[in-house]
């Protein structure tokens, strides 16, 4: 009886893990190609556009041409709240970016290429009541 319960529990855990992997593997990659959140060209994708198109499991990556770092100004009304599940926003996907590889007591050697710039005072209220 105990072995059957353990097998059932392990099997249920494996099925849940496989389903989780399958649902996250179904997401799209949306690539940001401009810092212009106001009026990007038709062939460009801004961070604002990418956030507005999100679905569960999606990943936002960056491929802005030129030499960084890139300062992306926050839109006047802020960015939309992310209410989707399993979203990844990968700033290190921008060419030239790299995460810190030093230990916690050593100087940080990260190379940040994507900077979200809210110095203009624009923003989104975080007062959000999720729908049940």
mmCIF file of C-alpha atoms in Angstrom:
data_model
loop_
_atom_site.group_PDB
_atom_site.id
_atom_site.type_symbol
_atom_site.label_atom_id
_atom_site.label_comp_id
_atom_site.label_asym_id
_atom_site.label_seq_id
_atom_site.Cartn_x
_atom_site.Cartn_y
_atom_site.Cartn_z
ATOM 1 C CA UNK A 1 0.000 0.000 0.000
ATOM 2 C CA UNK A 2 2.771 2.455 0.914
ATOM 3 C CA UNK A 3 4.732 1.642 -2.275
ATOM 4 C CA UNK A 4 1.611 2.212 -4.403
ATOM 5 C CA UNK A 5 1.051 5.593 -2.727
ATOM 6 C CA UNK A 6 4.701 6.575 -3.270
ATOM 7 C CA UNK A 7 4.563 5.503 -6.941
ATOM 8 C CA UNK A 8 1.331 7.449 -7.478
ATOM 9 C CA UNK A 9 2.821 10.535 -5.810
ATOM 10 C CA UNK A 10 6.020 10.326 -7.880
ATOM 11 C CA UNK A 11 4.010 9.762 -11.068
ATOM 12 C CA UNK A 12 1.758 12.750 -10.293
ATOM 13 C CA UNK A 13 4.860 14.896 -9.671
ATOM 14 C CA UNK A 14 6.409 13.813 -12.979
ATOM 15 C CA UNK A 15 3.183 14.497 -14.884
ATOM 16 C CA UNK A 16 2.901 17.961 -13.276
ATOM 17 C CA UNK A 17 6.526 18.750 -14.137
ATOM 18 C CA UNK A 18 6.035 17.608 -17.749
ATOM 19 C CA UNK A 19 2.880 19.692 -18.099
ATOM 20 C CA UNK A 20 4.677 22.726 -16.645
ATOM 21 C CA UNK A 21 7.538 22.301 -19.119
ATOM 22 C CA UNK A 22 5.116 21.824 -22.002
ATOM 23 C CA UNK A 23 3.130 24.955 -21.147
ATOM 24 C CA UNK A 24 6.249 27.113 -20.815
ATOM 25 C CA UNK A 25 7.742 25.682 -24.023
ATOM 26 C CA UNK A 26 4.677 26.835 -25.959
ATOM 27 C CA UNK A 27 5.451 30.524 -25.378
ATOM 28 C CA UNK A 28 6.633 32.852 -28.103
ATOM 29 C CA UNK A 29 9.763 34.960 -28.192
ATOM 30 C CA UNK A 30 8.973 38.632 -28.761
ATOM 31 C CA UNK A 31 12.056 40.643 -29.710
ATOM 32 C CA UNK A 32 12.351 44.344 -28.863
ATOM 33 C CA UNK A 33 14.238 46.152 -31.632
ATOM 34 C CA UNK A 34 13.871 49.840 -30.683
ATOM 35 C CA UNK A 35 13.967 52.156 -27.671
ATOM 36 C CA UNK A 36 11.132 54.201 -29.190
ATOM 37 C CA UNK A 37 7.956 53.473 -27.198
ATOM 38 C CA UNK A 38 6.075 56.424 -28.758
ATOM 39 C CA UNK A 39 6.138 55.809 -32.493
ATOM 40 C CA UNK A 40 8.235 52.820 -33.563
ATOM 41 C CA UNK A 41 8.602 52.199 -37.279
ATOM 42 C CA UNK A 42 6.429 49.470 -38.795
ATOM 43 C CA UNK A 43 9.279 46.928 -38.873
ATOM 44 C CA UNK A 44 10.294 47.669 -35.236
ATOM 45 C CA UNK A 45 8.952 46.357 -31.927
ATOM 46 C CA UNK A 46 9.082 48.521 -28.808
ATOM 47 C CA UNK A 47 9.046 47.284 -25.222
ATOM 48 C CA UNK A 48 5.555 48.779 -24.832
ATOM 49 C CA UNK A 49 4.325 46.799 -27.851
ATOM 50 C CA UNK A 50 5.992 43.618 -26.606
ATOM 51 C CA UNK A 51 4.401 43.934 -23.148
ATOM 52 C CA UNK A 52 0.999 44.602 -24.746
ATOM 53 C CA UNK A 53 1.216 41.357 -26.809
ATOM 54 C CA UNK A 54 2.188 38.989 -23.969
ATOM 55 C CA UNK A 55 0.590 35.596 -23.525
ATOM 56 C CA UNK A 56 1.340 32.933 -20.908
ATOM 57 C CA UNK A 57 4.841 31.480 -21.311
ATOM 58 C CA UNK A 58 6.186 34.248 -23.578
ATOM 59 C CA UNK A 59 9.720 35.619 -23.429
ATOM 60 C CA UNK A 60 10.754 39.163 -24.272
ATOM 61 C CA UNK A 61 14.262 39.432 -25.690
ATOM 62 C CA UNK A 62 16.219 42.418 -26.983
ATOM 63 C CA UNK A 63 18.101 42.989 -30.258
ATOM 64 C CA UNK A 64 18.400 46.773 -30.537
ATOM 65 C CA UNK A 65 20.895 47.700 -33.269
ATOM 66 C CA UNK A 66 23.925 49.853 -32.506
ATOM 67 C CA UNK A 67 26.108 50.321 -29.460
ATOM 68 C CA UNK A 68 24.553 50.347 -25.964
ATOM 69 C CA UNK A 69 23.693 50.846 -23.255
ATOM 70 C CA UNK A 70 20.143 51.615 -24.391
ATOM 71 C CA UNK A 71 17.899 53.830 -22.289
ATOM 72 C CA UNK A 72 14.223 52.996 -22.862
ATOM 73 C CA UNK A 73 12.026 55.880 -21.639
ATOM 74 C CA UNK A 74 8.913 54.865 -19.720
ATOM 75 C CA UNK A 75 5.774 55.791 -21.699
ATOM 76 C CA UNK A 76 3.697 58.706 -20.355
ATOM 77 C CA UNK A 77 1.020 56.359 -18.976
ATOM 78 C CA UNK A 78 3.548 53.724 -17.905
ATOM 79 C CA UNK A 79 3.743 50.114 -19.017
ATOM 80 C CA UNK A 80 0.795 47.699 -18.841
ATOM 81 C CA UNK A 81 0.682 45.483 -15.772
ATOM 82 C CA UNK A 82 1.880 41.961 -16.490
ATOM 83 C CA UNK A 83 -0.923 39.591 -15.561
ATOM 84 C CA UNK A 84 0.230 36.576 -17.590
ATOM 85 C CA UNK A 85 1.983 33.529 -16.152
ATOM 86 C CA UNK A 86 5.553 32.293 -16.753
ATOM 87 C CA UNK A 87 6.787 35.488 -18.442
ATOM 88 C CA UNK A 88 10.519 36.104 -18.921
ATOM 89 C CA UNK A 89 11.995 39.505 -19.753
ATOM 90 C CA UNK A 90 15.613 38.785 -20.641
ATOM 91 C CA UNK A 91 17.692 41.972 -20.676
ATOM 92 C CA UNK A 92 20.837 39.871 -20.994
ATOM 93 C CA UNK A 93 19.702 38.749 -24.471
ATOM 94 C CA UNK A 94 20.834 42.152 -25.818
ATOM 95 C CA UNK A 95 24.208 41.701 -27.560
ATOM 96 C CA UNK A 96 27.035 42.973 -25.369
ATOM 97 C CA UNK A 97 25.161 42.325 -22.094
ATOM 98 C CA UNK A 98 26.412 39.847 -19.515
ATOM 99 C CA UNK A 99 25.411 38.949 -15.946
ATOM 100 C CA UNK A 100 27.688 39.292 -12.934
ATOM 101 C CA UNK A 101 30.021 36.318 -12.650
ATOM 102 C CA UNK A 102 31.864 37.400 -9.505
ATOM 103 C CA UNK A 103 31.156 36.170 -5.994
ATOM 104 C CA UNK A 104 28.957 38.263 -3.719
ATOM 105 C CA UNK A 105 31.972 39.842 -1.972
ATOM 106 C CA UNK A 106 33.747 40.786 -5.236
ATOM 107 C CA UNK A 107 32.940 43.823 -7.392
ATOM 108 C CA UNK A 108 29.961 43.394 -9.725
ATOM 109 C CA UNK A 109 31.153 42.829 -13.311
ATOM 110 C CA UNK A 110 27.747 42.738 -15.031
ATOM 111 C CA UNK A 111 27.426 44.580 -18.340
ATOM 112 C CA UNK A 112 23.929 46.030 -18.498
ATOM 113 C CA UNK A 113 22.792 47.113 -21.962
ATOM 114 C CA UNK A 114 19.064 47.671 -21.287
ATOM 115 C CA UNK A 115 18.082 50.486 -18.902
ATOM 116 C CA UNK A 116 14.437 51.300 -18.125
ATOM 117 C CA UNK A 117 14.434 55.090 -17.749
ATOM 118 C CA UNK A 118 11.629 56.549 -15.599
ATOM 119 C CA UNK A 119 13.330 59.869 -14.842
ATOM 120 C CA UNK A 120 10.479 61.741 -16.606
ATOM 121 C CA UNK A 121 8.102 60.737 -13.807
ATOM 122 C CA UNK A 122 5.906 58.569 -16.039
ATOM 123 C CA UNK A 123 4.609 55.361 -14.544
ATOM 124 C CA UNK A 124 1.794 52.944 -13.840
ATOM 125 C CA UNK A 125 -0.037 52.650 -10.550
ATOM 126 C CA UNK A 126 0.620 49.305 -8.924
ATOM 127 C CA UNK A 127 -2.761 49.431 -7.156
ATOM 128 C CA UNK A 128 -4.117 46.318 -8.844
ATOM 129 C CA UNK A 129 -6.869 44.030 -7.660
ATOM 130 C CA UNK A 130 -6.692 40.762 -9.636
ATOM 131 C CA UNK A 131 -9.925 39.292 -10.939
ATOM 132 C CA UNK A 132 -10.839 35.942 -9.371
#
